[in-house]
Tab-separated table of N, CA and C in Angstrom:
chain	number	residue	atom	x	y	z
H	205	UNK	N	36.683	-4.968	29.703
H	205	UNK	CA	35.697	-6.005	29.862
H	205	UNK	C	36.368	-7.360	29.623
H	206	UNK	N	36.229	-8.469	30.602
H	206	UNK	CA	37.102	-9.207	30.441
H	206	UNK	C	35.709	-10.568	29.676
H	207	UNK	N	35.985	-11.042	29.018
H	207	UNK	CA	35.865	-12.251	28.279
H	207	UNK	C	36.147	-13.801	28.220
H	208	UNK	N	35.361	-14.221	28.191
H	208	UNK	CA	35.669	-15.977	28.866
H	208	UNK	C	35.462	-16.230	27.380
H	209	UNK	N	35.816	-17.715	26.337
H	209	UNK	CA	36.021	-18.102	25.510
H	209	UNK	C	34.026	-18.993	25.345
H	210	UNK	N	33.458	-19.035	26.706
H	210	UNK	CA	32.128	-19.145	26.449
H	210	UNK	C	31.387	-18.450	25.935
H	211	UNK	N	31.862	-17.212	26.934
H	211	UNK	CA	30.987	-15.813	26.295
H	211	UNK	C	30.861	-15.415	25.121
H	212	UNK	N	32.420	-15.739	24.430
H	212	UNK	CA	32.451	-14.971	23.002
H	212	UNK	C	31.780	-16.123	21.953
H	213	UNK	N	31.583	-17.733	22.189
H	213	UNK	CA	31.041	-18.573	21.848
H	213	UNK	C	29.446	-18.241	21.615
H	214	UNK	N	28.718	-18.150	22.807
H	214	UNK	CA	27.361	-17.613	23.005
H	214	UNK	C	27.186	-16.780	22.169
H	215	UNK	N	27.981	-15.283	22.242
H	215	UNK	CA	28.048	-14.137	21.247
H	215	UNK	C	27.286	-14.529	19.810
H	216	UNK	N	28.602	-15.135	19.431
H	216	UNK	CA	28.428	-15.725	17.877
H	216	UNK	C	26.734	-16.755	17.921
H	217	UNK	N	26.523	-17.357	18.566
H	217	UNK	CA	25.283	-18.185	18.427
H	217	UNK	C	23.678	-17.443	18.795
H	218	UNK	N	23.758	-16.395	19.401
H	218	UNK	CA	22.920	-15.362	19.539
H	218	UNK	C	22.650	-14.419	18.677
H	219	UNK	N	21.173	-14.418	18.331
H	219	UNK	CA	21.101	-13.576	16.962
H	219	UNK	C	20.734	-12.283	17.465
H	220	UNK	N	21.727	-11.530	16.584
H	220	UNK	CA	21.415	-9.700	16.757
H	220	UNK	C	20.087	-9.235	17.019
H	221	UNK	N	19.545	-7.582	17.172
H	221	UNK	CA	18.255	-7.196	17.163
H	221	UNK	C	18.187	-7.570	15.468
H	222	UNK	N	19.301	-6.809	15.112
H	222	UNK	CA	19.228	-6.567	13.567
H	222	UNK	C	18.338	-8.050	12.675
H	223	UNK	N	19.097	-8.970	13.231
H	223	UNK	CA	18.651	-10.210	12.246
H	223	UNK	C	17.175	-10.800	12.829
H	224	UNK	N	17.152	-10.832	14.255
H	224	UNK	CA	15.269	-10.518	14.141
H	224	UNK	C	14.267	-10.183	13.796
H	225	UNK	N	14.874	-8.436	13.555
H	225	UNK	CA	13.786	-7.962	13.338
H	225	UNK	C	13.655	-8.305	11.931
H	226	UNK	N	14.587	-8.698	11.330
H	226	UNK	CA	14.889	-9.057	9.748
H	226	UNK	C	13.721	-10.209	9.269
H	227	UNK	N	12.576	-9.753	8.357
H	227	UNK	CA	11.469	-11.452	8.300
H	227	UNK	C	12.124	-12.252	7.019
H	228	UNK	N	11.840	-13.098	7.011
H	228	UNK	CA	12.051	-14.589	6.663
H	228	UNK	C	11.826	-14.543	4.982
H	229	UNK	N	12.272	-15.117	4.023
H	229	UNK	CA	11.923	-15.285	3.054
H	229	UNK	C	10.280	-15.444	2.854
H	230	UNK	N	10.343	-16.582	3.823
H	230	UNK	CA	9.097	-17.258	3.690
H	230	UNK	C	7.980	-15.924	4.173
H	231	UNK	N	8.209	-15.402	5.222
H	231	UNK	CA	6.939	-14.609	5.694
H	231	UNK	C	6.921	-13.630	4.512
H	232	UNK	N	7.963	-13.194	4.132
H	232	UNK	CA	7.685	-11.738	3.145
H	232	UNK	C	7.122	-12.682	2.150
H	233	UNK	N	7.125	-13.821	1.433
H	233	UNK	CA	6.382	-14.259	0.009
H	233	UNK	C	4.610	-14.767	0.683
H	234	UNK	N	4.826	-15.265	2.116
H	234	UNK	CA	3.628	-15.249	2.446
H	234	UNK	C	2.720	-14.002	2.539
H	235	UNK	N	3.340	-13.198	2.901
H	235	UNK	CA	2.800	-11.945	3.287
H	235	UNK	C	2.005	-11.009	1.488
H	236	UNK	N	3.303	-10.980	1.175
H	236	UNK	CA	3.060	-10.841	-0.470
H	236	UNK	C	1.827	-11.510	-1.534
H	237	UNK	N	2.091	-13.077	-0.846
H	237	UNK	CA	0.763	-13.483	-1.843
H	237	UNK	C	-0.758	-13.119	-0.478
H	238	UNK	N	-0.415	-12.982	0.264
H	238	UNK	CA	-1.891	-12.832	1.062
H	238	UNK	C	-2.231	-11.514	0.518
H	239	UNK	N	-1.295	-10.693	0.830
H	239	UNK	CA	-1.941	-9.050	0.414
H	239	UNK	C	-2.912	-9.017	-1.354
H	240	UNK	N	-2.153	-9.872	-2.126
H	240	UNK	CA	-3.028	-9.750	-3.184
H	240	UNK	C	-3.747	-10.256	-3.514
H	241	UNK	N	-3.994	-11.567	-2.432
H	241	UNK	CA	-5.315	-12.105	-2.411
H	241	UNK	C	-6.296	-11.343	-1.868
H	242	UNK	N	-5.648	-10.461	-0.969
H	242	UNK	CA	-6.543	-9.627	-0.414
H	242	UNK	C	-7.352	-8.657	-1.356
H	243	UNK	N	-6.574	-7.843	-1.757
H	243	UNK	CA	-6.967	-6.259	-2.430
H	243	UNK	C	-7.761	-6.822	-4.321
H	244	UNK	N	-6.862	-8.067	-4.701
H	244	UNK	CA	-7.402	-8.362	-6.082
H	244	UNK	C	-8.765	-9.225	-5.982
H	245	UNK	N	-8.811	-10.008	-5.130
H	245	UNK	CA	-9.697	-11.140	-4.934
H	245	UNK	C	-10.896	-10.894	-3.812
H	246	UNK	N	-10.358	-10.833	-2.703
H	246	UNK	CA	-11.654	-10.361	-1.475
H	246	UNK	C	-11.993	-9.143	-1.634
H	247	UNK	N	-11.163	-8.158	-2.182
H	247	UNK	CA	-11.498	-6.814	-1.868
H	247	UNK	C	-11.717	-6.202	-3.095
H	248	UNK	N	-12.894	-6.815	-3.801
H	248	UNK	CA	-13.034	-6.548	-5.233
H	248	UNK	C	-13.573	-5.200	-5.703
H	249	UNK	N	-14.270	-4.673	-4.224
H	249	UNK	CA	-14.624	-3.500	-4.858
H	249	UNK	C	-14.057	-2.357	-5.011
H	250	UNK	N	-12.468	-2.277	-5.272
H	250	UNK	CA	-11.471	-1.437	-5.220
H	250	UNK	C	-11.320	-1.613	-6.620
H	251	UNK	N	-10.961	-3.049	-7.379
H	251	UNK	CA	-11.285	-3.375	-8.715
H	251	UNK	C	-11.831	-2.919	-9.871
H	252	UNK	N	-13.216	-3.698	-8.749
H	252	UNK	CA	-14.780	-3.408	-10.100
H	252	UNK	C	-15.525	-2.015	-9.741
H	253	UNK	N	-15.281	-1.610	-9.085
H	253	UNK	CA	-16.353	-0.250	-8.735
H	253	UNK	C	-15.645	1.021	-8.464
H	254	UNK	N	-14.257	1.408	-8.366
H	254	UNK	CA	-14.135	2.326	-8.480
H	254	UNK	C	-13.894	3.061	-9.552
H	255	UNK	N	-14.179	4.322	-10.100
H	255	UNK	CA	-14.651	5.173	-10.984
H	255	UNK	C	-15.258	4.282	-12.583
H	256	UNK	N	-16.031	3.369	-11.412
H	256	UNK	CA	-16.959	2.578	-12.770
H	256	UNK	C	-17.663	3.687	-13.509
H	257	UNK	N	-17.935	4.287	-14.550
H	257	UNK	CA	-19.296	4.891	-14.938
H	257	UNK	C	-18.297	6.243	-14.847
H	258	UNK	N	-18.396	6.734	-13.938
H	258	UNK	CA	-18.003	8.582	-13.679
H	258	UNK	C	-16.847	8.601	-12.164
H	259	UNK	N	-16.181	9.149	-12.168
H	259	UNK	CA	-15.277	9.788	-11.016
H	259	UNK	C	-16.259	10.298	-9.795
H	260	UNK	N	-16.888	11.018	-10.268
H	260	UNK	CA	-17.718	11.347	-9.152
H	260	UNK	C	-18.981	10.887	-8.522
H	261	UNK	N	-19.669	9.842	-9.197
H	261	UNK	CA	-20.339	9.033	-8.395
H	261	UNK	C	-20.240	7.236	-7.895
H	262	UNK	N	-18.656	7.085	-8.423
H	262	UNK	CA	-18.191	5.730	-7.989
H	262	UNK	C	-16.381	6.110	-7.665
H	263	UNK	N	-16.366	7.170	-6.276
H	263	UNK	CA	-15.152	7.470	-5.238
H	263	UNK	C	-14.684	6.295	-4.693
H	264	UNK	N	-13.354	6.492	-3.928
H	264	UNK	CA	-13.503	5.494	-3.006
H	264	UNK	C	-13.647	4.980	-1.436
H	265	UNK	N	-14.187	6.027	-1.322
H	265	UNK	CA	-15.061	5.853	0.111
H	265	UNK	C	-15.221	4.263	0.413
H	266	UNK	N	-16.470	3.639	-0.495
H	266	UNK	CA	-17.096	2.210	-0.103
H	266	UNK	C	-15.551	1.245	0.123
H	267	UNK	N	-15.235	1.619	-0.694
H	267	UNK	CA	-13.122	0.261	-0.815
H	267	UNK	C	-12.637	1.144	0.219
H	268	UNK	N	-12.967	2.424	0.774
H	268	UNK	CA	-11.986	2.675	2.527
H	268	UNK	C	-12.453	1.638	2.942
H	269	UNK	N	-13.694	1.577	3.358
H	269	UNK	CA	-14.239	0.801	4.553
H	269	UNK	C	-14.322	-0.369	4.710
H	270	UNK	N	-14.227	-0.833	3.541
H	270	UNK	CA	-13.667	-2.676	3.362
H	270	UNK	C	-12.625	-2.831	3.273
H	271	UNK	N	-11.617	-2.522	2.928
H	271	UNK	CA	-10.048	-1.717	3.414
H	271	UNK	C	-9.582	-2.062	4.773
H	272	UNK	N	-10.437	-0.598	5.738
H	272	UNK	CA	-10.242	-0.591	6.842
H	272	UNK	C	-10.379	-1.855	7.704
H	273	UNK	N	-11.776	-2.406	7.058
H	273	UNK	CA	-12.490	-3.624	8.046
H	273	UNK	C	-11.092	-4.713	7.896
H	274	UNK	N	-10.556	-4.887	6.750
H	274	UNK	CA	-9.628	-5.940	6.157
H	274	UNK	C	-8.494	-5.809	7.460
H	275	UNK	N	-7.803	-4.722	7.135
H	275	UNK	CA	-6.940	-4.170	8.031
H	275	UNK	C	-6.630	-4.302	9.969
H	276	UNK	N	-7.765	-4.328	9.701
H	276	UNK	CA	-8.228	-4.363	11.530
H	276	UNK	C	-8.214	-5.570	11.934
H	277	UNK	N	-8.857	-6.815	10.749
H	277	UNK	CA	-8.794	-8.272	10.910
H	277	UNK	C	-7.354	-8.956	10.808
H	278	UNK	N	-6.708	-7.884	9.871
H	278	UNK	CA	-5.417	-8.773	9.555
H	278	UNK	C	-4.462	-8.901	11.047
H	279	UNK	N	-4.276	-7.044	11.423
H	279	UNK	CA	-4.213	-6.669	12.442
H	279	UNK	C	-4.324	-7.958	13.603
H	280	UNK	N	-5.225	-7.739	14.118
H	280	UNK	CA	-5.694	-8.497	15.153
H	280	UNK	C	-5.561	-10.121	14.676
H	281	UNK	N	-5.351	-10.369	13.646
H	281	UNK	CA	-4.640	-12.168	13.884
H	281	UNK	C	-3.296	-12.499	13.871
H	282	UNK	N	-2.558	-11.177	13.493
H	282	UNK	CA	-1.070	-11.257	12.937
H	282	UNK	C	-0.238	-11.368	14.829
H	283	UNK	N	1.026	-11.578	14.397
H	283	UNK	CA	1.581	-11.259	15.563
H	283	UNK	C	2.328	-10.016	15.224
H	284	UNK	N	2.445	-9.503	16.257
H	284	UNK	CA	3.093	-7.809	16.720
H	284	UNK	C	4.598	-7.846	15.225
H	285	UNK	N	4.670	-9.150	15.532
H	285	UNK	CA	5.991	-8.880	14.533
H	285	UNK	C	5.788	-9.224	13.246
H	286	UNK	N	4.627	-9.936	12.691
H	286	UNK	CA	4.478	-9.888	11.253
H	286	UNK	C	3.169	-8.851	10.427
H	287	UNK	N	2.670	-7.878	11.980
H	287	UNK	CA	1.848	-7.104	11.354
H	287	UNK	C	2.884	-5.762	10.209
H	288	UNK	N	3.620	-5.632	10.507
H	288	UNK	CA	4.309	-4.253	9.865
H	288	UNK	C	4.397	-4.955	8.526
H	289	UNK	N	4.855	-5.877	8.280
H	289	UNK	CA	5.161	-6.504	6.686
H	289	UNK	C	3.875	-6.614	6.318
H	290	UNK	N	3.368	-7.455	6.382
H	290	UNK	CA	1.789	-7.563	6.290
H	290	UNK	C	1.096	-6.189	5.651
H	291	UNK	N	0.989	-5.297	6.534
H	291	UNK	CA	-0.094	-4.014	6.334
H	291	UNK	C	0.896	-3.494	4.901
H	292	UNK	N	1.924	-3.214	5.051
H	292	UNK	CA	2.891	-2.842	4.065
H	292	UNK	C	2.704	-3.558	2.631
H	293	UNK	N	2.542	-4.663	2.744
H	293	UNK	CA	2.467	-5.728	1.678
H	293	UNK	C	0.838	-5.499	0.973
H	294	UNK	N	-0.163	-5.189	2.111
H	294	UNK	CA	-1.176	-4.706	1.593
H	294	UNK	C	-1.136	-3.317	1.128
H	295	UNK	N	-0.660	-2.385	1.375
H	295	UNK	CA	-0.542	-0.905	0.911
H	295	UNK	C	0.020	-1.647	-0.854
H	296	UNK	N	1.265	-2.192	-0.660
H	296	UNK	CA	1.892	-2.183	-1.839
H	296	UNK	C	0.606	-2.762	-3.401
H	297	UNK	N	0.304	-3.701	-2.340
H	297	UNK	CA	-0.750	-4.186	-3.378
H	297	UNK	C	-2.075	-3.154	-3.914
H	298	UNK	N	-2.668	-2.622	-2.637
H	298	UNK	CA	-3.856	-1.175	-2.834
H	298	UNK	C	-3.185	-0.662	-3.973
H	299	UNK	N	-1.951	-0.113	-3.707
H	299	UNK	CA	-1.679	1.029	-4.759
H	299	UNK	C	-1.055	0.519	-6.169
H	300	UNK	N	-1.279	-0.813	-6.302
H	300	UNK	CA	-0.921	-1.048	-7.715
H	300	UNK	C	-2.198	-1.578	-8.254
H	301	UNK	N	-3.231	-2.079	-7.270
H	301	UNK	CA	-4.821	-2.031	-7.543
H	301	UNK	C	-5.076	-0.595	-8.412
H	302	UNK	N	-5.371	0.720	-7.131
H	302	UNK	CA	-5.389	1.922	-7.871
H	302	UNK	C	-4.551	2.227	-9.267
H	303	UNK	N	-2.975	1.936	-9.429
H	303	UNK	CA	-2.945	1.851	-10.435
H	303	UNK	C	-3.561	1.386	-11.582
H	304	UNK	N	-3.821	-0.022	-11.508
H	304	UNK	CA	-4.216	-0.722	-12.265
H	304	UNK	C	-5.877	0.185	-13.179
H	305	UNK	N	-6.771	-0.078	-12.033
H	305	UNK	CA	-7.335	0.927	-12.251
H	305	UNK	C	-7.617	2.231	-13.325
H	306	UNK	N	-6.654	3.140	-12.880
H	306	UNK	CA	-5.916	4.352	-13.708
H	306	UNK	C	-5.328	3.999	-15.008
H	307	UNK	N	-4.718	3.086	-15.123
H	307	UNK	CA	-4.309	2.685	-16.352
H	307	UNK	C	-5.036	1.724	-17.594
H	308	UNK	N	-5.437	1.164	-16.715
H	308	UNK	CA	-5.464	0.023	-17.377
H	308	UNK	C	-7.155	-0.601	-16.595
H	309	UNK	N	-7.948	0.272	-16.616
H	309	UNK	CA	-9.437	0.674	-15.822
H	309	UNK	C	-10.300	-0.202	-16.810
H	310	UNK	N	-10.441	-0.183	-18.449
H	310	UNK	CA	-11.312	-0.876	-19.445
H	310	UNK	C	-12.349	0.068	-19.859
H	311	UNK	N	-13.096	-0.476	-20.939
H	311	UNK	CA	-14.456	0.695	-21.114
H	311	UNK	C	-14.935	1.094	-20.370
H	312	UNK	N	-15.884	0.806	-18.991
H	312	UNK	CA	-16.173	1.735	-18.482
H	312	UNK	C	-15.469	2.528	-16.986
H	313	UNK	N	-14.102	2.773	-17.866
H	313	UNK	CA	-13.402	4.374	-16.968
H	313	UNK	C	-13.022	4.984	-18.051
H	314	UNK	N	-13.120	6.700	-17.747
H	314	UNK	CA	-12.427	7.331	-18.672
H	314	UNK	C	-12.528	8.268	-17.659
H	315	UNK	N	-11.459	9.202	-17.983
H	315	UNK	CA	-10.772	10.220	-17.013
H	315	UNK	C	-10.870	11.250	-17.724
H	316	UNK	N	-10.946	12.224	-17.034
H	316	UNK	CA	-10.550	13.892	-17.992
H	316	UNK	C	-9.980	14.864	-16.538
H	317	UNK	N	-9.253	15.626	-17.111
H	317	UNK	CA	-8.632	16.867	-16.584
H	317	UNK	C	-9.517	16.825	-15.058
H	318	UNK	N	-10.617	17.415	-15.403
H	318	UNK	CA	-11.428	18.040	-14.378
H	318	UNK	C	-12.211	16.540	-13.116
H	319	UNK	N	-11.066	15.532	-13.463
H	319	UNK	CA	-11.485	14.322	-12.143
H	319	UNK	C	-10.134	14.233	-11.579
H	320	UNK	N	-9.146	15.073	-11.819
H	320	UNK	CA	-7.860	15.282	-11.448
H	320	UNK	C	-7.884	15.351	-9.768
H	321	UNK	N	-8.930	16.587	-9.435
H	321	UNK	CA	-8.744	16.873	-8.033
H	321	UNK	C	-9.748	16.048	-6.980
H	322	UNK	N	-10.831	15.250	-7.352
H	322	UNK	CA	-11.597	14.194	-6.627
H	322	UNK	C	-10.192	13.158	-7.089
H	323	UNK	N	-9.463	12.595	-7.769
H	323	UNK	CA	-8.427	11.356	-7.531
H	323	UNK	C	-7.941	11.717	-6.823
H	324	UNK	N	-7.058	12.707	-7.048
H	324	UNK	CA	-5.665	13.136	-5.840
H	324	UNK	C	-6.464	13.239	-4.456
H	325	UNK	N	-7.976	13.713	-3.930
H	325	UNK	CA	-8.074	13.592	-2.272
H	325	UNK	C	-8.286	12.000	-2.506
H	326	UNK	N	-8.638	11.235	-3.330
H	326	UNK	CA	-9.019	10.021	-2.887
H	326	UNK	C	-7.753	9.079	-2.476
H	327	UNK	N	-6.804	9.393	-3.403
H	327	UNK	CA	-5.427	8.968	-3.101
H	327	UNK	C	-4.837	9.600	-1.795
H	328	UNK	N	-5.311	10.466	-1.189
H	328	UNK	CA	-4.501	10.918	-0.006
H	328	UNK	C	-5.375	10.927	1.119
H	329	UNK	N	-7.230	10.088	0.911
H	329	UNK	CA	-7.531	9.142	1.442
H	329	UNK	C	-6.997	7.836	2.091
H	330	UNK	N	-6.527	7.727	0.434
H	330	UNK	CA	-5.814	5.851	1.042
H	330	UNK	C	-4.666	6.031	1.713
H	331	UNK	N	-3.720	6.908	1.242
H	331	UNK	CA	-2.611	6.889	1.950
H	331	UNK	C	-2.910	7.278	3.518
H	332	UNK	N	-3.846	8.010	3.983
H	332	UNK	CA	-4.148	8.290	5.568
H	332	UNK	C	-4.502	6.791	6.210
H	333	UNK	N	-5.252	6.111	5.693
H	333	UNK	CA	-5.559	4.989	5.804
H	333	UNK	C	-4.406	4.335	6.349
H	334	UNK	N	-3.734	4.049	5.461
H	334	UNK	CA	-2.092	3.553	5.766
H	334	UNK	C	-0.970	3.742	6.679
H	335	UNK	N	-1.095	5.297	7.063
H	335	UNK	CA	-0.551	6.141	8.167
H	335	UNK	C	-1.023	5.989	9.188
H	336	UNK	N	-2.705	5.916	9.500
H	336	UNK	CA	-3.057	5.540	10.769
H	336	UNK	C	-2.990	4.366	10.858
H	337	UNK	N	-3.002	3.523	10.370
H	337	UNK	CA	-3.331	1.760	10.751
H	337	UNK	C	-2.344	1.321	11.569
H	338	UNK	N	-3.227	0.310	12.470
H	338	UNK	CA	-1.796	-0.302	13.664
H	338	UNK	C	-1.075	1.264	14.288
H	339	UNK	N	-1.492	2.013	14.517
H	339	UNK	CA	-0.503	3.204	15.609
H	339	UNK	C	1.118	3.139	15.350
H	340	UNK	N	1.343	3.433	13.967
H	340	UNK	CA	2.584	3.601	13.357
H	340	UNK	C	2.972	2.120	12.754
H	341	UNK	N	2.394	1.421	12.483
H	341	UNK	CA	2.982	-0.101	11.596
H	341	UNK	C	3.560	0.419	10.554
H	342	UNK	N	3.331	1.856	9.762
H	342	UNK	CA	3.946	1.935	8.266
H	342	UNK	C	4.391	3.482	8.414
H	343	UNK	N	5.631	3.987	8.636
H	343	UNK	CA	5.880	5.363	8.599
H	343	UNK	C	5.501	5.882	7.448
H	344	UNK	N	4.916	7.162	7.640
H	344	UNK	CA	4.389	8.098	6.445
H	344	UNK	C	5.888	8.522	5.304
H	345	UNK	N	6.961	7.960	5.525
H	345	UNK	CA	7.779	8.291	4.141
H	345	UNK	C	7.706	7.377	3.761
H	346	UNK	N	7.163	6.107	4.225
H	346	UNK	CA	7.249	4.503	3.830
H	346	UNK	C	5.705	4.394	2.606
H	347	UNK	N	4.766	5.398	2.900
H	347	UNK	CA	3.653	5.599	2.574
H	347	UNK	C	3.942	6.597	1.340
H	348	UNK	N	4.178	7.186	1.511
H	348	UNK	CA	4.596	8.785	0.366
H	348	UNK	C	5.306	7.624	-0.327
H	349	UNK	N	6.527	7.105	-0.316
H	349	UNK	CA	7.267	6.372	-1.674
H	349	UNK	C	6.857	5.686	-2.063
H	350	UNK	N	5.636	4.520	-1.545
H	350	UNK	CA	4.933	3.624	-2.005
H	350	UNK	C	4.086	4.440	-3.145
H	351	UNK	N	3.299	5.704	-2.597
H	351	UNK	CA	2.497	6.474	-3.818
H	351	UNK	C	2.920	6.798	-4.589
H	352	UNK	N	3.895	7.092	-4.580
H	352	UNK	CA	4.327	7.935	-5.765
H	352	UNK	C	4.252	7.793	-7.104
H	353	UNK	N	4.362	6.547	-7.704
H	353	UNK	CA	3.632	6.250	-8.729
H	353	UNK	C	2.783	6.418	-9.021
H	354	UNK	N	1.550	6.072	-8.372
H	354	UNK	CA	0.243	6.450	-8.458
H	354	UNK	C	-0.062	7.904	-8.381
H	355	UNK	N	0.642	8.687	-7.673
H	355	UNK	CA	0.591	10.276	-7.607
H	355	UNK	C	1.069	10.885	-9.264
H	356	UNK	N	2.480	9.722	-9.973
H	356	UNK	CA	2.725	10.654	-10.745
H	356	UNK	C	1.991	10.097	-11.959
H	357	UNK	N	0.536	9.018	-12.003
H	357	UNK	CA	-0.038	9.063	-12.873
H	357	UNK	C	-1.352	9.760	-12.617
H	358	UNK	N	-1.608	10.166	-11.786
H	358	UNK	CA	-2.714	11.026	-11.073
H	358	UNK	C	-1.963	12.696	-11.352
H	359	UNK	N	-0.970	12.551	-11.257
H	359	UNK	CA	-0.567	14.184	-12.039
H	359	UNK	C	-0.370	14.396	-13.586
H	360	UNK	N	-0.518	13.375	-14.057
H	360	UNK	CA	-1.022	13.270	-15.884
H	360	UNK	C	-2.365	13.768	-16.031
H	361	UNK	N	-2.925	13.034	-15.384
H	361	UNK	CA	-4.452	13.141	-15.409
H	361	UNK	C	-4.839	14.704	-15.658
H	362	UNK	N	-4.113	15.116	-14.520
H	362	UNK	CA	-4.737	16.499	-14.367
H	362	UNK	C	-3.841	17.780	-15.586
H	363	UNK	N	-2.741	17.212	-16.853
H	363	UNK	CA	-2.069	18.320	-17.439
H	363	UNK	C	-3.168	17.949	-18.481
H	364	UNK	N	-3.039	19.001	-19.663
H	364	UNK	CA	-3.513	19.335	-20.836
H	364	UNK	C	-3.186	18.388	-21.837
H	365	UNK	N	-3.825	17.349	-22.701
H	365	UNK	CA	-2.992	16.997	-23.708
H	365	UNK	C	-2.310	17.502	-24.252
H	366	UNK	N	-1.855	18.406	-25.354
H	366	UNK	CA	-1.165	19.330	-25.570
H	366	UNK	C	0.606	19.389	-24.631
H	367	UNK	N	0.146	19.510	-23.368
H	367	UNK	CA	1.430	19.657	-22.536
H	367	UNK	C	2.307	17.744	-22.785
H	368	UNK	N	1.164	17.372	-23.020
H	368	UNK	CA	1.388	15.602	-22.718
H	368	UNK	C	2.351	15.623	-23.793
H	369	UNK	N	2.006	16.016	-24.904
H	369	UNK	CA	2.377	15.260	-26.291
H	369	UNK	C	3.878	16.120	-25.990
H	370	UNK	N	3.573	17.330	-25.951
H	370	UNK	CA	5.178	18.145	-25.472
H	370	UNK	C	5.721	17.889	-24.910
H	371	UNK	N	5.906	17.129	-23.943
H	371	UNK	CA	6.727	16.460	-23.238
H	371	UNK	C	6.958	14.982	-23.398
């Protein structure tokens, strides 16, 4: 392949796929503070209402669907190339919401053994959520490692005290 001293000029001044697809300082801290304006602030009822009172009559069904609605809006204003960070940036935030939640929930949450298996489908609720949105914006191992935290305090939930203190 023969080479002119323009060509290899151009080369160098033309940015790779790689560094395209690469986002910006700025979009990932934008993206970052929107998502938790999102999930902490607009999307309060992920916050204040889930397993207010009891596990089983405050799920999170009602925070899918304001979730979803969120999602679909963000979706549809973003461009093709800042939706993947975006939805991602919101997952990251959901699941440290749910954490938050789980941990650190206040008087009225308390957990026992037997709300072990309504958390874990609700958590693999949200994560479907995440998997379908945008027709692949977030690959499902991108989804699984984001949970995992939340999975491995949702698998406390469900051992014995006894096993807790033993370990």
């Amino acid at each position: 392949m023969v080479t002119t001293p323009a060509l290899q000029q151009a080369r160098t001044h033309i940015p790779t796929l790689k560094t395209c697809a690469r986002p910006s300082r700025a979009t990932q801290n934008v993206s970052e503070v929107a998502a938790f304006h999102l999930i902490f602030l607009d999307s309060s009822s992920l916050n204040d209402c889930l397993y207010a009172g009891d596990v089983t009559n405050a799920r999170i069904h009602p925070a899918l669907r304001i979730l979803k609605q969120n999602l679909t809006l963000l979706t549809a204003i973003l461009t093709e190339r800042a939706q993947p960070l975006a939805v991602k940036e919101v997952m990251k935030a959901t699941f440290e919401a749910f954490s938050m939640v789980l941990l650190a929930g206040g008087g009225s949450r308390m957990f026992s053994r037997t709300d072990h298996d309504m958390i874990a489908e609700n958590i693999g609720n949200l994560k479907r959520v995440f998997c379908a949105c945008g027709e692949g914006l977030i690959v499902e191992e991108v989804v699984e490692k984001e949970a995992d935290v939340v999975e491995g305090v949702i698998a406390l939930i469900g051992q014995v005290t006894e096993q807790l203190v033993e370990d």
